[in-house]
Coordinates of N, CA, C and O in Angstrom, one line a residue:
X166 N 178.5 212.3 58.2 CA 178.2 211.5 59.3 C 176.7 211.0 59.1 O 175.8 211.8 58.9
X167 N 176.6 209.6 59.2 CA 175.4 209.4 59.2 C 174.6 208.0 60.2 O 174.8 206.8 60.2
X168 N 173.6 208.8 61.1 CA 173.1 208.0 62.2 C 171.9 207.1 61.9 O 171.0 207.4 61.1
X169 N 171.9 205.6 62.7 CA 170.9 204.9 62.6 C 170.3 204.7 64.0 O 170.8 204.1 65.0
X170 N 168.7 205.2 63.8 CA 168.0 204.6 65.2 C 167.1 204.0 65.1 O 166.0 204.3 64.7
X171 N 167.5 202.9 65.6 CA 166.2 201.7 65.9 C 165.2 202.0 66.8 O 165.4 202.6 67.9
X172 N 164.0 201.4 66.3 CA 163.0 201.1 67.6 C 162.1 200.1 67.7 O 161.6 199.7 66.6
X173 N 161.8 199.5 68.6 CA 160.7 198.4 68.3 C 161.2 197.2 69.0 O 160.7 196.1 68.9
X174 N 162.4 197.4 70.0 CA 162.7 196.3 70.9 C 161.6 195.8 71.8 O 160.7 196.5 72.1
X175 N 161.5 194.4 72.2 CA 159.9 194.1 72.9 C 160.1 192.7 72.7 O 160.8 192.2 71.8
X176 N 159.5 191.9 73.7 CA 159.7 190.5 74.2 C 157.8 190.0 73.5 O 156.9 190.6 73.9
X177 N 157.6 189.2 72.9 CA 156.6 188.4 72.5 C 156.1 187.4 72.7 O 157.1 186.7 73.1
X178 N 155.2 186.7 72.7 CA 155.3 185.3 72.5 C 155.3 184.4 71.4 O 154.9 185.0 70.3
X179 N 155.4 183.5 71.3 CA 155.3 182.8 70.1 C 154.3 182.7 69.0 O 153.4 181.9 69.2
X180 N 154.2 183.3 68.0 CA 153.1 183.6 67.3 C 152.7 184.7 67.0 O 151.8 184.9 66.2
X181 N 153.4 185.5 67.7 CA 152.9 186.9 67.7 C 153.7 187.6 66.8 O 154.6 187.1 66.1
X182 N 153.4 189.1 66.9 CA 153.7 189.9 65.9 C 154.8 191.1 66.5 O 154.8 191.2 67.7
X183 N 155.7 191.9 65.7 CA 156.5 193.1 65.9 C 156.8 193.6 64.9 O 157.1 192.8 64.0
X184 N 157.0 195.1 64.7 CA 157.0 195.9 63.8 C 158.6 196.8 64.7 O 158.7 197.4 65.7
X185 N 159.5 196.4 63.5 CA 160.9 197.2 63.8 C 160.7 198.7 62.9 O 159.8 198.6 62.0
X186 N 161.3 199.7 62.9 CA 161.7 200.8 62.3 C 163.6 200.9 62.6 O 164.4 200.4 63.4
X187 N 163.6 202.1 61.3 CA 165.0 202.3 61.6 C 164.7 203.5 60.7 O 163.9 203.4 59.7
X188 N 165.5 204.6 61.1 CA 165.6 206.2 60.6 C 166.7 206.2 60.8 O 167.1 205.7 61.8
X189 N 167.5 206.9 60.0 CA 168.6 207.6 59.2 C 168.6 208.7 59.2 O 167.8 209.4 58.5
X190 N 169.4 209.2 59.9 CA 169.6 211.1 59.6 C 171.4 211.1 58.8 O 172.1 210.2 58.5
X191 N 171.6 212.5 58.9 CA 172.9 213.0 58.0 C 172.9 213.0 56.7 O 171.9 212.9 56.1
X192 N 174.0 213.0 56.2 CA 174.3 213.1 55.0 C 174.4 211.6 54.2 O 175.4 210.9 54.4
X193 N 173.4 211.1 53.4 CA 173.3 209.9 53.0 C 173.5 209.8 51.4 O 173.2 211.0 51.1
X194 N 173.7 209.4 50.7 CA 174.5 209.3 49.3 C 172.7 208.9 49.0 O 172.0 208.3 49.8
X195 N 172.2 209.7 47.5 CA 171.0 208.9 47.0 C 171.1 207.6 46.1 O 172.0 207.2 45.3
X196 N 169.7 206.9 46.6 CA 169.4 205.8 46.0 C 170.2 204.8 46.6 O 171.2 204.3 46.0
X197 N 169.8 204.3 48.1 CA 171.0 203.6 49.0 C 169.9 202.6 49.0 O 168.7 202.6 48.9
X198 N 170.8 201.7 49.1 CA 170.0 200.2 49.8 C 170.1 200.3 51.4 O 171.1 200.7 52.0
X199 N 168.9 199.8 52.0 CA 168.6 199.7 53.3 C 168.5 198.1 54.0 O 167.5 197.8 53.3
X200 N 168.6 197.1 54.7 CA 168.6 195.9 55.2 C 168.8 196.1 56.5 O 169.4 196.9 57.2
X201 N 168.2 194.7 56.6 CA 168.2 194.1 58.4 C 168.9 192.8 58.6 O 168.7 191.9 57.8
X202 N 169.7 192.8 59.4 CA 170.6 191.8 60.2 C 170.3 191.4 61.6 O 169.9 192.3 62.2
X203 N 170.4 190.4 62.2 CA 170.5 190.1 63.5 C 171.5 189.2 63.6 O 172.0 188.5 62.7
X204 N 171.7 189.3 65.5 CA 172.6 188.1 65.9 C 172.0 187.7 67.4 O 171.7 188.3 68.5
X205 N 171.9 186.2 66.8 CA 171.1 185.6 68.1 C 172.6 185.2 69.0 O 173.8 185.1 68.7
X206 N 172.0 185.1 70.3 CA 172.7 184.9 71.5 C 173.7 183.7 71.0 O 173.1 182.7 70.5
X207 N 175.3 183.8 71.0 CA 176.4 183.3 70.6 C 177.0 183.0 69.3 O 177.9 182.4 68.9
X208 N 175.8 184.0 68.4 CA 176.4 183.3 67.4 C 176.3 184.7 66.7 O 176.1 185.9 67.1
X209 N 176.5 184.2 64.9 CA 177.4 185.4 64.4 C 176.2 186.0 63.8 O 175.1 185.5 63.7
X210 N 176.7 187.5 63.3 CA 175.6 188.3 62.6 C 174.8 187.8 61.3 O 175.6 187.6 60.4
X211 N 173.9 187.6 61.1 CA 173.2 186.8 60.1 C 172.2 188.0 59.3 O 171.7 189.0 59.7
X212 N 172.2 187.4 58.2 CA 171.0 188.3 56.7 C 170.2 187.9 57.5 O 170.2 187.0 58.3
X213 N 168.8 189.3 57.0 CA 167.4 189.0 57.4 C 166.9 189.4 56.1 O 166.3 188.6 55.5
X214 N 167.2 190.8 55.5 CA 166.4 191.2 54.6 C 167.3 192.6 53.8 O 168.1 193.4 54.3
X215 N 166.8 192.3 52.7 CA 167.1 194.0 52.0 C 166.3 194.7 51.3 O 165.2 194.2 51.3
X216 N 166.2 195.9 50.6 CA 165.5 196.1 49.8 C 165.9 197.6 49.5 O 166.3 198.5 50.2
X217 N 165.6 197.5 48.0 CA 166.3 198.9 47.0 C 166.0 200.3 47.2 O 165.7 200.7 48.4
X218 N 166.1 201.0 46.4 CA 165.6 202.7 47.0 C 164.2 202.7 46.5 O 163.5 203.6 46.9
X219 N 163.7 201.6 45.5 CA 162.3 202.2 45.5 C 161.5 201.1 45.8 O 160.4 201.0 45.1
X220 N 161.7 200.3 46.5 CA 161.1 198.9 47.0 C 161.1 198.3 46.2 O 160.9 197.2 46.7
X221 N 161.2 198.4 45.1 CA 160.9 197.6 44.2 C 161.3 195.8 44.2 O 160.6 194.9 43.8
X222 N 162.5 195.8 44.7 CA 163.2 194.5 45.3 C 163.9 194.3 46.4 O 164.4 195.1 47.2
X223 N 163.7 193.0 46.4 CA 163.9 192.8 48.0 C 164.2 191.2 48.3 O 163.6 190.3 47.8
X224 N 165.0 191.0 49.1 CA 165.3 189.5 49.5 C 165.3 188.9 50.4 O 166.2 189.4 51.1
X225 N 164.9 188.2 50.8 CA 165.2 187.5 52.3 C 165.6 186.2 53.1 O 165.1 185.3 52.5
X226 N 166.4 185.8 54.3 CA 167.1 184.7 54.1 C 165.6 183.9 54.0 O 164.5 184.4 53.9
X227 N 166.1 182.4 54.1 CA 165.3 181.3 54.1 C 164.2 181.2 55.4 O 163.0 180.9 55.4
X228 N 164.9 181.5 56.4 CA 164.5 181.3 57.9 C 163.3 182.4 58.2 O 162.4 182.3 59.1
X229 N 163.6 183.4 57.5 CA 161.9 184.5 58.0 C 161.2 184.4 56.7 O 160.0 184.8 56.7
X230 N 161.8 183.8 55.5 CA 160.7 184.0 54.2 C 159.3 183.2 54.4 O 159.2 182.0 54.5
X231 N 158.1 184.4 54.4 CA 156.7 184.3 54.3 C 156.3 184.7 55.4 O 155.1 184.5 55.7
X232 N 157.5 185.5 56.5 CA 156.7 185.7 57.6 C 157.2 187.4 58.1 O 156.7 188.2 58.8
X233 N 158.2 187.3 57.4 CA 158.8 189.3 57.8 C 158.7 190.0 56.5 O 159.1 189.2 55.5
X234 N 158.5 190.8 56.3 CA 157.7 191.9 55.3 C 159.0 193.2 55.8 O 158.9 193.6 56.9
X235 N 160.2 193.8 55.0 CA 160.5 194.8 55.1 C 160.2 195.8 53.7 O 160.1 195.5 52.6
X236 N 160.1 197.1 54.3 CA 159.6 198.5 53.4 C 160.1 199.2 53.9 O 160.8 198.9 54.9
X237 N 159.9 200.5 53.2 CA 160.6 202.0 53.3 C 159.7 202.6 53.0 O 158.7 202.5 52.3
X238 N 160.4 203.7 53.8 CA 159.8 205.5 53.8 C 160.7 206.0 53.0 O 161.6 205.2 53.2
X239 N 161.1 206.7 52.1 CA 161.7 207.7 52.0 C 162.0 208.6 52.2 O 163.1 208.9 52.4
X240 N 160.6 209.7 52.1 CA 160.3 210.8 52.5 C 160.9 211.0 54.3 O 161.3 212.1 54.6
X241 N 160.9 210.0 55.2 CA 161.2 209.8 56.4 C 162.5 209.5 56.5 O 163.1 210.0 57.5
X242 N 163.4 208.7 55.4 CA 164.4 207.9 55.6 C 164.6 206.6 56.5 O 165.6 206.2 57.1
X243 N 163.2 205.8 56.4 CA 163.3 205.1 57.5 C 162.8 203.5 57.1 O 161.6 203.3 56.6
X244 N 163.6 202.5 57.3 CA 163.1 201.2 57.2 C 162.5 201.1 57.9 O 162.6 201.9 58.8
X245 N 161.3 199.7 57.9 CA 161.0 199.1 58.7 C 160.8 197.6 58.7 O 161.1 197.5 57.5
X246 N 160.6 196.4 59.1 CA 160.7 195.4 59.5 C 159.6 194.8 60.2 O 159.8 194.8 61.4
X247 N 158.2 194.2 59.5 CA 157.6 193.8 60.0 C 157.5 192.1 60.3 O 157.1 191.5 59.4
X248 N 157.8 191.4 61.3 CA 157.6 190.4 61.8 C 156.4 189.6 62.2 O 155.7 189.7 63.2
X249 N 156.2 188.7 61.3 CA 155.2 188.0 62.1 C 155.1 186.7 62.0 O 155.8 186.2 61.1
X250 N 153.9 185.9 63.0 CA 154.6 184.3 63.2 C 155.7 184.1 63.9 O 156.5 183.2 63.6
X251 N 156.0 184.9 65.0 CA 157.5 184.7 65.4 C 157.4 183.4 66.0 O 156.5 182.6 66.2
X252 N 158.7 183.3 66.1 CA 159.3 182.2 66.5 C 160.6 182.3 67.5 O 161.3 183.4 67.6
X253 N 160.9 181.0 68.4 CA 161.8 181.5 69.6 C 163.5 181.3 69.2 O 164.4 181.5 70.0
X254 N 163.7 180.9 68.0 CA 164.8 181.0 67.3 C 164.9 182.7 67.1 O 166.0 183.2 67.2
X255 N 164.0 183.2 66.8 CA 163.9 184.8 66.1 C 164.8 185.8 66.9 O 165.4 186.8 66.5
X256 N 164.7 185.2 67.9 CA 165.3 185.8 69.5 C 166.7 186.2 69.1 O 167.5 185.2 68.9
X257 N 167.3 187.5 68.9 CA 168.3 187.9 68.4 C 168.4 189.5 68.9 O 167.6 190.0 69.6
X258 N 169.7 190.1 68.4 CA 169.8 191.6 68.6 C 169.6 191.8 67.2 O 170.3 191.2 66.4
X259 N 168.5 192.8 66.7 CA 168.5 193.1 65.1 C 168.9 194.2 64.7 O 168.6 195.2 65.4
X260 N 169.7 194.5 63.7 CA 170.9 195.5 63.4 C 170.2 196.1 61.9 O 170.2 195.4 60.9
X261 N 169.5 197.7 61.7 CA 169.4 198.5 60.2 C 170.8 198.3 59.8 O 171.6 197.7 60.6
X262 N 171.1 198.5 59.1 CA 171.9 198.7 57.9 C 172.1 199.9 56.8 O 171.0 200.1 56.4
X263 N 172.8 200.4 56.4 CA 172.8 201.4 55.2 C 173.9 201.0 54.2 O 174.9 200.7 54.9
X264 N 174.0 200.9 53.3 CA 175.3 201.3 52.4 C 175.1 202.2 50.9 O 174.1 202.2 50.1
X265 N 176.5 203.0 50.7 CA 176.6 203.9 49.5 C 175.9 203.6 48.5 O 176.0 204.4 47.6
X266 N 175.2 202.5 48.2 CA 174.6 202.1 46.8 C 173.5 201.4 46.8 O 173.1 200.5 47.5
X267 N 173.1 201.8 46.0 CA 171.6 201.1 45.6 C 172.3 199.5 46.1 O 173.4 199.2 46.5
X268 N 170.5 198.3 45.8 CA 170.8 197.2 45.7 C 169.9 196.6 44.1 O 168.8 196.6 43.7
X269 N 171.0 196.0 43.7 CA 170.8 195.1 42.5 C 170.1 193.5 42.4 O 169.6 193.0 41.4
X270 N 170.3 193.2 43.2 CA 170.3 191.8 43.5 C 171.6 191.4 43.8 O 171.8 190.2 44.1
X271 N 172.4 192.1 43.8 CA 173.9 191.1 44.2 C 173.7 191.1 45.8 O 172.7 191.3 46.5
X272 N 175.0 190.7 46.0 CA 175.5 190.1 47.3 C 175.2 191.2 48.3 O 175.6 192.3 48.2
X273 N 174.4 190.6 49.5 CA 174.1 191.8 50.3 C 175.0 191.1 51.7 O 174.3 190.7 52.7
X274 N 176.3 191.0 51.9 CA 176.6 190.2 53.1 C 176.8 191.8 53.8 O 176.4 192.8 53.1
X275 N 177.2 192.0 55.1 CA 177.3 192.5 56.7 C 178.4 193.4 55.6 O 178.1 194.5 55.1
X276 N 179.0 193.1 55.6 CA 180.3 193.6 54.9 C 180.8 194.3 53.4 O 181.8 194.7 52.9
X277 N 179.3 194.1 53.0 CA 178.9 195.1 51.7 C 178.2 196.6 52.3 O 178.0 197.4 51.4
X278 N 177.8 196.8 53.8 CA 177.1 197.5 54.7 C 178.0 198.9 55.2 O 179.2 198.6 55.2
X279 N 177.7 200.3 55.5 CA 179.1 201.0 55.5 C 178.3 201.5 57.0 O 178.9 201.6 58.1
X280 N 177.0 201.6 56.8 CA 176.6 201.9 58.6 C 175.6 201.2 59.2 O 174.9 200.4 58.6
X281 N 175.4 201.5 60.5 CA 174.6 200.4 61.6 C 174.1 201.1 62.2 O 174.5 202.2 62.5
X282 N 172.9 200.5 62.7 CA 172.7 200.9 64.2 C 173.1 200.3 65.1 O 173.9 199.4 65.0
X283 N 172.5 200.6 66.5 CA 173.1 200.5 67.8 C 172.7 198.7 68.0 O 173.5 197.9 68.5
X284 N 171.1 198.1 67.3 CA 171.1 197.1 67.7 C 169.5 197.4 68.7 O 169.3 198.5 69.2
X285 N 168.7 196.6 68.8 CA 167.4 196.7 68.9 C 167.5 195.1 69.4 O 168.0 194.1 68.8
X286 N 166.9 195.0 70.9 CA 166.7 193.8 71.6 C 165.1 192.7 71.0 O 164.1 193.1 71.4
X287 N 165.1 191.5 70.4 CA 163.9 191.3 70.3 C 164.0 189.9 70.7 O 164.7 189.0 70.1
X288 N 163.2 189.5 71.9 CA 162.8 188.4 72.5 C 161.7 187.5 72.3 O 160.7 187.7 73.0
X289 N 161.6 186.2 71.4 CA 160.3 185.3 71.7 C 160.3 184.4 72.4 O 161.2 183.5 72.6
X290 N 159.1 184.6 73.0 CA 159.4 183.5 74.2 C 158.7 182.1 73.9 O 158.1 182.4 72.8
X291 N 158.3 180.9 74.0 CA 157.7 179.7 73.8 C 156.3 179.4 74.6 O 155.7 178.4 74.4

C-alpha cells in the first residue's frame, strides 16, 4: 500500500508565489518517478511536471515552463512543486503522482501513474 499527502493548498493573488509538497509513505518500488497534475474547474486532468529518482530530469507542460520549479527529497520521499508568477488560469485541484518506474523521458501521461493523492486546492485570484 502506498499513501500520498499533499500540502500547500492556499488562495493567492496574481503574481504571487506557492510551494506544494507531497510525501509518500509504504511500500514504494526504488528509483520511481514522481510528478504533478492538476485539473482546473470543468475540465480534464492535465501534465504539470515530472522528474526522475535523482533529479536529474525533468519536464514540464508549456503553460508553467519558466515559472514552476519541481524537486525531490528522497531521504523524506517527498516532492515538491514550487510555483511562481501565478496566474488565474493556474486555479486548479493539483494531484502528486507516483509510478513503479523510474522516468526516462518518455511519455508521462495520468495513465502511465499507478498512485495519487487526495488532491490539494490552489486558488489565484486576479
Amino acid at each position: 500500500q502506498v499513501q500520498l499527502v499533499e500540502s500547500g493548498r492556499g488562495s493567492v493573488q496574481a503574481g504571487g508565489s506557492l510551494r506544494l509538497s507531497c510525501a509518500a509513505s509504504g511500500r514504494i518500488f526504488s528509483s520511481y518517478a514522481m510528478a504533478w497534475f492538476r485539473q482546473p474547474p470543468g475540465k480534464e486532468r492535465e501534465f504539470v511536471a515530472v522528474i526522475n529518482w535523482s533529479g536529474s530530469r525533468t519536464r514540464y507542460a508549456d503553460s508553467v515552463k519558466g515559472r514552476f520549479t519541481i524537486s525531490r527529497d528522497n531521504a523524506k520521499n517527498t516532492v515538491y512543486l514550487q510555483m511562481n508568477s501565478l496566474k488565474p488560469e493556474d486555479t486548479a485541484i493539483y494531484y502528486c503522482a507516483v509510478r513503479r518506474s523510474d522516468y526516462y523521458g518518455d511519455y508521462a501521461g495520468p495513465e502511465t501513474f499507478d498512485y495519487w493523492g487526495q488532491g490539494t486546492q490552489v486558488t489565484v485570484s486576479s
